[in-house]
PDB file of C-alpha atoms in Angstrom:
ATOM      1  CA  MET A  37      14.187  85.145 -14.175  1.00 52.00           C
ATOM      2  CA  LYS A  38      12.248  82.905 -16.472  1.00 52.00           C
ATOM      3  CA  LYS A  39      10.047  80.239 -14.958  1.00 53.00           C
ATOM      4  CA  ARG A  40      10.663  76.696 -16.147  1.00 56.00           C
ATOM      5  CA  THR A  41       7.566  75.236 -17.712  1.00 55.00           C
ATOM      6  CA  ARG A  42       6.788  71.510 -17.591  1.00 55.00           C
ATOM      7  CA  THR A  43       6.389  69.775 -20.842  1.00 54.00           C
ATOM      8  CA  LYS A  44       3.314  67.741 -21.542  1.00 53.00           C
ATOM      9  CA  LYS A  45       5.499  64.580 -21.653  1.00 52.00           C
ATOM     10  CA  GLN A  46       6.831  65.242 -18.144  1.00 52.00           C
ATOM     11  CA  GLU A  47       3.347  65.774 -16.772  1.00 50.00           C
ATOM     12  CA  THR A  48       2.196  62.515 -18.331  1.00 53.00           C
ATOM     13  CA  ARG A  49       5.009  60.566 -16.688  1.00 58.00           C
ATOM     14  CA  LYS A  50       4.160  61.793 -13.222  1.00 59.00           C
ATOM     15  CA  THR A  51       0.488  61.084 -13.500  1.00 61.00           C
ATOM     16  CA  PRO A  52      -0.209  57.904 -11.430  1.00 61.00           C
ATOM     17  CA  PRO A  53      -2.154  55.150 -13.198  1.00 62.00           C
ATOM     18  CA  PRO A  54      -5.745  54.754 -12.130  1.00 62.00           C
ATOM     19  CA  ALA A  55      -6.257  52.144  -9.428  1.00 58.00           C
ATOM     20  CA  THR A  56      -7.805  48.870 -10.571  1.00 61.00           C
ATOM     21  CA  ALA A  57     -10.763  47.909  -8.449  1.00 56.00           C
ATOM     22  CA  ALA A  58     -10.742  44.337  -7.070  1.00 57.00           C
ATOM     23  CA  PRO A  59     -13.474  42.146  -8.529  1.00 63.00           C
ATOM     24  CA  THR A  60     -16.489  41.924  -6.294  1.00 63.00           C
ATOM     25  CA  PRO A  61     -17.215  38.346  -5.175  1.00 58.00           C
ATOM     26  CA  THR A  62     -20.412  37.000  -6.578  1.00 62.00           C
ATOM     27  CA  PRO A  63     -22.859  34.647  -4.830  1.00 57.00           C
ATOM     28  CA  SER A  64     -21.740  31.828  -7.148  1.00 60.00           C
ATOM     29  CA  ASP A  65     -18.132  32.326  -5.987  1.00 56.00           C
ATOM     30  CA  ALA A  66     -19.211  31.877  -2.373  1.00 56.00           C
ATOM     31  CA  ILE A  67     -21.214  28.774  -3.279  1.00 57.00           C
ATOM     32  CA  ASN A  68     -18.255  27.261  -5.159  1.00 64.00           C
ATOM     33  CA  CYS A  69     -15.924  27.955  -2.238  1.00 67.00           C
ATOM     34  CA  ALA A  70     -18.303  26.388   0.261  1.00 64.00           C
ATOM     35  CA  SER A  71     -18.768  23.377  -2.021  1.00 69.00           C
ATOM     36  CA  TRP A  72     -14.996  22.924  -2.295  1.00 64.00           C
ATOM     37  CA  VAL A  73     -14.567  23.092   1.482  1.00 67.00           C
ATOM     38  CA  SER A  74     -17.404  20.620   1.966  1.00 77.00           C
ATOM     39  CA  SER A  75     -15.849  18.240  -0.580  1.00 85.00           C
ATOM     40  CA  GLN A  76     -12.458  18.415   1.138  1.00 84.00           C
ATOM     41  CA  GLU A  77     -14.046  17.647   4.503  1.00 89.00           C
ATOM     42  CA  ALA A  78     -15.901  14.662   3.011  1.00 90.00           C
ATOM     43  CA  ILE A  79     -12.689  13.354   1.432  1.00 90.00           C
ATOM     44  CA  ARG A  80     -10.865  13.751   4.742  1.00 90.00           C
ATOM     45  CA  LYS A  81     -13.564  11.809   6.607  1.00 92.00           C
ATOM     46  CA  GLY A  82     -13.530   9.081   3.958  1.00 94.00           C
ATOM     47  CA  GLN A  83      -9.751   8.820   4.184  1.00 94.00           C
ATOM     48  CA  ASP A  84      -9.836   8.638   7.981  1.00 95.00           C
ATOM     49  CA  ARG A  85     -12.429   5.849   7.883  1.00 96.00           C
ATOM     50  CA  PHE A  86     -10.534   3.843   5.257  1.00 96.00           C
ATOM     51  CA  ILE A  87      -7.249   4.236   7.144  1.00 97.00           C
ATOM     52  CA  ALA A  88      -8.912   2.981  10.350  1.00 96.00           C
ATOM     53  CA  ILE A  89     -10.486  -0.022   8.584  1.00 97.00           C
ATOM     54  CA  TRP A  90      -7.214  -0.890   6.821  1.00 96.00           C
ATOM     55  CA  GLY A  91      -5.382  -0.702  10.143  1.00 96.00           C
ATOM     56  CA  GLU A  92      -7.868  -3.060  11.797  1.00 96.00           C
ATOM     57  CA  MET A  93      -7.637  -5.499   8.894  1.00 94.00           C
ATOM     58  CA  GLY A  94      -3.852  -5.397   9.080  1.00 92.00           C
ATOM     59  CA  THR A  95      -3.844  -6.475  12.717  1.00 93.00           C
ATOM     60  CA  SER A  96      -6.065  -9.458  11.856  1.00 90.00           C
ATOM     61  CA  TRP A  97      -3.434 -10.465   9.271  1.00 86.00           C
ATOM     62  CA  GLY A  98      -0.614 -10.119  11.774  1.00 87.00           C
ATOM     63  CA  ILE A  99       0.578  -6.788  10.348  1.00 91.00           C
ATOM     64  CA  PRO A 100       1.259  -3.851  12.712  1.00 95.00           C
ATOM     65  CA  ARG A 101      -1.630  -1.372  12.702  1.00 96.00           C
ATOM     66  CA  THR A 102       0.600   1.642  12.016  1.00 97.00           C
ATOM     67  CA  MET A 103       2.219  -0.079   9.050  1.00 97.00           C
ATOM     68  CA  ALA A 104      -1.217  -0.814   7.548  1.00 97.00           C
ATOM     69  CA  GLU A 105      -2.404   2.755   8.209  1.00 98.00           C
ATOM     70  CA  VAL A 106       0.650   4.244   6.492  1.00 98.00           C
ATOM     71  CA  HIS A 107      -0.015   2.027   3.483  1.00 97.00           C
ATOM     72  CA  ALA A 108      -3.686   3.110   3.406  1.00 97.00           C
ATOM     73  CA  LEU A 109      -2.723   6.796   3.566  1.00 97.00           C
ATOM     74  CA  LEU A 110      -0.167   6.516   0.761  1.00 97.00           C
ATOM     75  CA  TYR A 111      -2.631   4.584  -1.394  1.00 96.00           C
ATOM     76  CA  LEU A 112      -5.395   7.174  -1.013  1.00 94.00           C
ATOM     77  CA  ALA A 113      -3.183  10.275  -1.109  1.00 92.00           C
ATOM     78  CA  GLY A 114      -2.899  10.214  -4.894  1.00 83.00           C
ATOM     79  CA  GLU A 115       0.534  11.847  -4.714  1.00 90.00           C
ATOM     80  CA  PRO A 116       3.902  11.023  -3.135  1.00 95.00           C
ATOM     81  CA  LEU A 117       4.283  11.963   0.535  1.00 97.00           C
ATOM     82  CA  CYS A 118       7.415  12.417   2.640  1.00 96.00           C
ATOM     83  CA  THR A 119       7.948  11.169   6.180  1.00 96.00           C
ATOM     84  CA  ASP A 120       6.947  14.553   7.628  1.00 96.00           C
ATOM     85  CA  ASP A 121       3.642  14.430   5.727  1.00 97.00           C
ATOM     86  CA  ILE A 122       2.927  10.936   7.082  1.00 97.00           C
ATOM     87  CA  MET A 123       3.761  12.009  10.653  1.00 98.00           C
ATOM     88  CA  ASP A 124       1.490  15.054  10.488  1.00 97.00           C
ATOM     89  CA  ARG A 125      -1.428  13.224   8.891  1.00 96.00           C
ATOM     90  CA  LEU A 126      -1.416  10.154  11.154  1.00 97.00           C
ATOM     91  CA  HIS A 127      -0.035  11.859  14.297  1.00 96.00           C
ATOM     92  CA  ILE A 128       2.750   9.306  14.737  1.00 97.00           C
ATOM     93  CA  SER A 129       6.417   9.638  15.665  1.00 97.00           C
ATOM     94  CA  ARG A 130       9.221   9.850  13.140  1.00 96.00           C
ATOM     95  CA  GLY A 131      10.574   6.502  14.262  1.00 97.00           C
ATOM     96  CA  SER A 132       7.211   4.805  13.795  1.00 97.00           C
ATOM     97  CA  ALA A 133       6.716   6.407  10.363  1.00 97.00           C
ATOM     98  CA  SER A 134      10.218   5.477   9.184  1.00 97.00           C
ATOM     99  CA  MET A 135       9.927   1.887  10.427  1.00 97.00           C
ATOM    100  CA  SER A 136       6.546   1.436   8.711  1.00 97.00           C
ATOM    101  CA  VAL A 137       7.847   2.867   5.425  1.00 98.00           C
ATOM    102  CA  ARG A 138      10.885   0.560   5.499  1.00 97.00           C
ATOM    103  CA  SER A 139       8.681  -2.487   6.102  1.00 96.00           C
ATOM    104  CA  LEU A 140       6.327  -1.513   3.270  1.00 97.00           C
ATOM    105  CA  LEU A 141       9.296  -1.038   0.942  1.00 97.00           C
ATOM    106  CA  ASP A 142      10.486  -4.541   1.893  1.00 95.00           C
ATOM    107  CA  TRP A 143       7.044  -5.901   1.064  1.00 93.00           C
ATOM    108  CA  GLY A 144       7.232  -4.220  -2.337  1.00 93.00           C
ATOM    109  CA  VAL A 145       4.010  -2.203  -2.061  1.00 94.00           C
ATOM    110  CA  LEU A 146       5.760   1.194  -1.897  1.00 96.00           C
ATOM    111  CA  SER A 147       8.215   2.908  -4.186  1.00 95.00           C
ATOM    112  CA  ARG A 148      10.565   5.844  -3.611  1.00 95.00           C
ATOM    113  CA  VAL A 149       9.939   9.043  -5.538  1.00 94.00           C
ATOM    114  CA  HIS A 150      12.560  11.793  -5.870  1.00 90.00           C
ATOM    115  CA  LYS A 151      11.556  15.405  -6.512  1.00 89.00           C
ATOM    116  CA  ARG A 152      14.056  17.651  -8.258  1.00 88.00           C
ATOM    117  CA  GLY A 153      15.460  20.270  -5.913  1.00 89.00           C
ATOM    118  CA  ASP A 154      14.049  18.577  -2.796  1.00 88.00           C
ATOM    119  CA  ARG A 155      16.372  16.602  -0.526  1.00 88.00           C
ATOM    120  CA  LYS A 156      13.522  14.748   1.165  1.00 92.00           C
ATOM    121  CA  GLU A 157      12.540  11.242   0.175  1.00 94.00           C
ATOM    122  CA  TYR A 158       8.966  10.779  -1.000  1.00 97.00           C
ATOM    123  CA  PHE A 159       6.972   7.554  -1.126  1.00 97.00           C
ATOM    124  CA  GLN A 160       4.041   6.376  -3.181  1.00 96.00           C
ATOM    125  CA  ALA A 161       1.929   3.233  -2.869  1.00 96.00           C
ATOM    126  CA  GLU A 162       1.220   0.870  -5.756  1.00 93.00           C
ATOM    127  CA  GLN A 163      -1.979   2.118  -7.394  1.00 92.00           C
ATOM    128  CA  ASP A 164      -2.828  -1.014  -9.391  1.00 91.00           C
ATOM    129  CA  VAL A 165      -4.991  -2.996  -6.959  1.00 90.00           C
ATOM    130  CA  TRP A 166      -4.424  -6.362  -8.674  1.00 88.00           C
ATOM    131  CA  ARG A 167      -0.653  -5.887  -8.717  1.00 89.00           C
ATOM    132  CA  MET A 168      -0.729  -4.698  -5.108  1.00 90.00           C
ATOM    133  CA  PHE A 169      -2.592  -7.786  -3.866  1.00 88.00           C
ATOM    134  CA  ARG A 170      -0.354 -10.071  -5.945  1.00 89.00           C
ATOM    135  CA  THR A 171       2.630  -8.519  -4.212  1.00 90.00           C
ATOM    136  CA  ILE A 172       1.023  -8.966  -0.788  1.00 89.00           C
ATOM    137  CA  LEU A 173       0.155 -12.598  -1.537  1.00 89.00           C
ATOM    138  CA  ARG A 174       3.691 -13.264  -2.781  1.00 90.00           C
ATOM    139  CA  GLU A 175       5.179 -11.885   0.423  1.00 90.00           C
ATOM    140  CA  ARG A 176       2.739 -13.780   2.640  1.00 89.00           C
ATOM    141  CA  LYS A 177       3.524 -17.000   0.756  1.00 92.00           C
ATOM    142  CA  ARG A 178       7.239 -16.437   1.298  1.00 91.00           C
ATOM    143  CA  ARG A 179       6.762 -15.732   4.999  1.00 90.00           C
ATOM    144  CA  GLU A 180       4.043 -18.269   5.826  1.00 90.00           C
ATOM    145  CA  ILE A 181       3.405 -21.037   3.290  1.00 92.00           C
ATOM    146  CA  ASP A 182       7.013 -21.727   2.287  1.00 94.00           C
ATOM    147  CA  PRO A 183       8.298 -22.227   5.879  1.00 95.00           C
ATOM    148  CA  VAL A 184       5.344 -24.509   6.737  1.00 94.00           C
ATOM    149  CA  LEU A 185       5.969 -26.624   3.649  1.00 95.00           C
ATOM    150  CA  MET A 186       9.665 -26.973   4.458  1.00 95.00           C
ATOM    151  CA  SER A 187       8.837 -27.936   8.063  1.00 95.00           C
ATOM    152  CA  LEU A 188       6.404 -30.613   6.850  1.00 94.00           C
ATOM    153  CA  TYR A 189       9.093 -32.103   4.604  1.00 94.00           C
ATOM    154  CA  GLU A 190      11.437 -32.218   7.584  1.00 94.00           C
ATOM    155  CA  CYS A 191       8.778 -33.921   9.733  1.00 93.00           C
ATOM    156  CA  ARG A 192       8.131 -36.477   7.017  1.00 90.00           C
ATOM    157  CA  ASP A 193      11.830 -37.265   6.701  1.00 90.00           C
ATOM    158  CA  LEU A 194      11.969 -38.107  10.414  1.00 90.00           C
ATOM    159  CA  THR A 195       9.792 -41.190   9.808  1.00 86.00           C
ATOM    160  CA  GLY A 196      11.013 -41.877   6.291  1.00 82.00           C
ATOM    161  CA  PRO A 197      13.136 -44.824   5.059  1.00 81.00           C
ATOM    162  CA  ASP A 198      16.433 -43.115   5.910  1.00 79.00           C
ATOM    163  CA  SER A 199      15.377 -42.616   9.558  1.00 76.00           C
ATOM    164  CA  VAL A 200      13.331 -45.679  10.548  1.00 74.00           C
ATOM    165  CA  GLY A 201      14.327 -48.179   7.868  1.00 74.00           C
ATOM    166  CA  PRO A 202      12.928 -49.007   4.445  1.00 72.00           C
ATOM    167  CA  GLU A 203      10.361 -51.527   5.770  1.00 73.00           C
ATOM    168  CA  ALA A 204       9.094 -49.585   8.787  1.00 68.00           C
ATOM    169  CA  ASP A 205       6.242 -47.930   6.923  1.00 67.00           C
ATOM    170  CA  ARG A 206       4.816 -51.320   5.933  1.00 70.00           C
ATOM    171  CA  SER A 207       5.676 -53.353   9.001  1.00 74.00           C
ATOM    172  CA  ASN A 208       4.817 -50.841  11.700  1.00 81.00           C
ATOM    173  CA  PRO A 209       1.142 -49.710  11.694  1.00 86.00           C
ATOM    174  CA  ALA A 210       1.870 -46.694  13.913  1.00 87.00           C
ATOM    175  CA  VAL A 211       4.544 -45.407  11.512  1.00 85.00           C
ATOM    176  CA  HIS A 212       2.277 -46.083   8.535  1.00 86.00           C
ATOM    177  CA  GLU A 213      -0.653 -44.136  10.002  1.00 90.00           C
ATOM    178  CA  HIS A 214       1.625 -41.293  11.086  1.00 91.00           C
ATOM    179  CA  ASN A 215       3.086 -41.011   7.585  1.00 89.00           C
ATOM    180  CA  GLU A 216      -0.340 -41.116   5.963  1.00 93.00           C
ATOM    181  CA  ARG A 217      -1.510 -38.174   8.029  1.00 94.00           C
ATOM    182  CA  LEU A 218       1.599 -36.190   7.138  1.00 94.00           C
ATOM    183  CA  ASP A 219       1.287 -37.133   3.463  1.00 94.00           C
ATOM    184  CA  ARG A 220      -2.309 -35.862   3.344  1.00 96.00           C
ATOM    185  CA  MET A 221      -1.209 -32.572   4.863  1.00 96.00           C
ATOM    186  CA  LEU A 222       1.738 -32.352   2.472  1.00 95.00           C
ATOM    187  CA  GLU A 223      -0.497 -33.039  -0.523  1.00 96.00           C
ATOM    188  CA  PHE A 224      -2.817 -30.224   0.502  1.00 95.00           C
ATOM    189  CA  MET A 225      -0.007 -27.734   1.191  1.00 94.00           C
ATOM    190  CA  GLU A 226       1.692 -28.586  -2.114  1.00 94.00           C
ATOM    191  CA  LEU A 227      -1.586 -27.853  -3.905  1.00 94.00           C
ATOM    192  CA  VAL A 228      -1.891 -24.521  -2.078  1.00 91.00           C
ATOM    193  CA  ASP A 229       1.719 -23.745  -2.979  1.00 92.00           C
ATOM    194  CA  THR A 230       1.106 -24.512  -6.666  1.00 90.00           C
ATOM    195  CA  LEU A 231      -2.049 -22.403  -6.765  1.00 87.00           C
ATOM    196  CA  ALA A 232      -0.286 -19.541  -5.010  1.00 87.00           C
ATOM    197  CA  ASP A 233       2.513 -19.632  -7.593  1.00 87.00           C
ATOM    198  CA  GLN A 234      -0.083 -19.389 -10.358  1.00 83.00           C
ATOM    199  CA  PHE A 235      -1.795 -16.448  -8.690  1.00 81.00           C
ATOM    200  CA  ILE A 236       1.325 -14.420  -7.984  1.00 81.00           C
ATOM    201  CA  SER A 237       3.350 -15.067 -11.130  1.00 76.00           C
ATOM    202  CA  PRO A 238       4.753 -11.785 -12.558  1.00 68.00           C
ATOM    203  CA  ALA A 239       2.883 -12.244 -15.831  1.00 62.00           C
ATOM    204  CA  GLY A 240      -0.004 -13.477 -13.757  1.00 55.00           C
ATOM    205  CA  LYS A 241      -3.498 -12.875 -14.555  1.00 62.00           C
ATOM    206  CA  GLY A 242      -4.152 -15.910 -12.371  1.00 61.00           C
ATOM    207  CA  LEU A 243      -5.584 -13.923  -9.460  1.00 59.00           C
ATOM    208  CA  ARG A 244      -7.923 -11.957 -11.695  1.00 62.00           C
ATOM    209  CA  VAL A 245      -9.011 -15.103 -13.571  1.00 63.00           C
ATOM    210  CA  ALA A 246      -9.587 -17.012 -10.321  1.00 57.00           C
ATOM    211  CA  ALA A 247     -11.663 -14.163  -8.917  1.00 59.00           C
ATOM    212  CA  GLY A 248     -13.736 -14.071 -12.090  1.00 62.00           C
ATOM    213  CA  LEU A 249     -14.355 -17.812 -12.014  1.00 53.00           C
ATOM    214  CA  LEU A 250     -15.347 -17.754  -8.355  1.00 54.00           C
ATOM    215  CA  GLY A 251     -17.727 -14.910  -9.100  1.00 59.00           C
ATOM    216  CA  LYS A 252     -19.452 -16.973 -11.785  1.00 62.00           C
ATOM    217  CA  VAL A 253     -19.669 -20.082  -9.618  1.00 56.00           C
ATOM    218  CA  MET A 254     -21.041 -18.244  -6.605  1.00 56.00           C
TER     219      MET A 254
END
């Protein structure tokens, strides 16, 4: 019986390729890795401090601390985050995270971001600081200045000609003094209202211009 001999081609096919040795880490690789870790830790500490400060400032403005902290996180993150990301980073409940996001959306300082293939909703904060503060001022004006101004008009009408008679302001010193005090307050609030409209106008460079002028004066 003849023995079957292997061809050179068959032997070549069965020969395993030589193993590729993994690159040996160099000292510079270790230094770069340590530097990256150190940078990430510094960024994390800076974020934590900013989030805490923003939360404290929010409470002084009458804004819930958690809402302000969520806004600070989304501003510094540099990329859209979902509700789960916010919960994990700030250690808050889903209800608290969702409520804060809804409020910030109402204020107009957040926007929704959709990622293809991902069913989660992502959120990103306004990155233009001037536009962000214009939006905040606009919302505060709507919630605070506008109602006060309307209430002052109502108070003034209570001692106006239609309520106490057309001659009461001149003939009754008490009515006259009362109306003068209200008129001074109204004049001031109307000026504040006009200035606020200039600052927060959509085209508005008013806030930036005002800040520049104040900087020169001071």
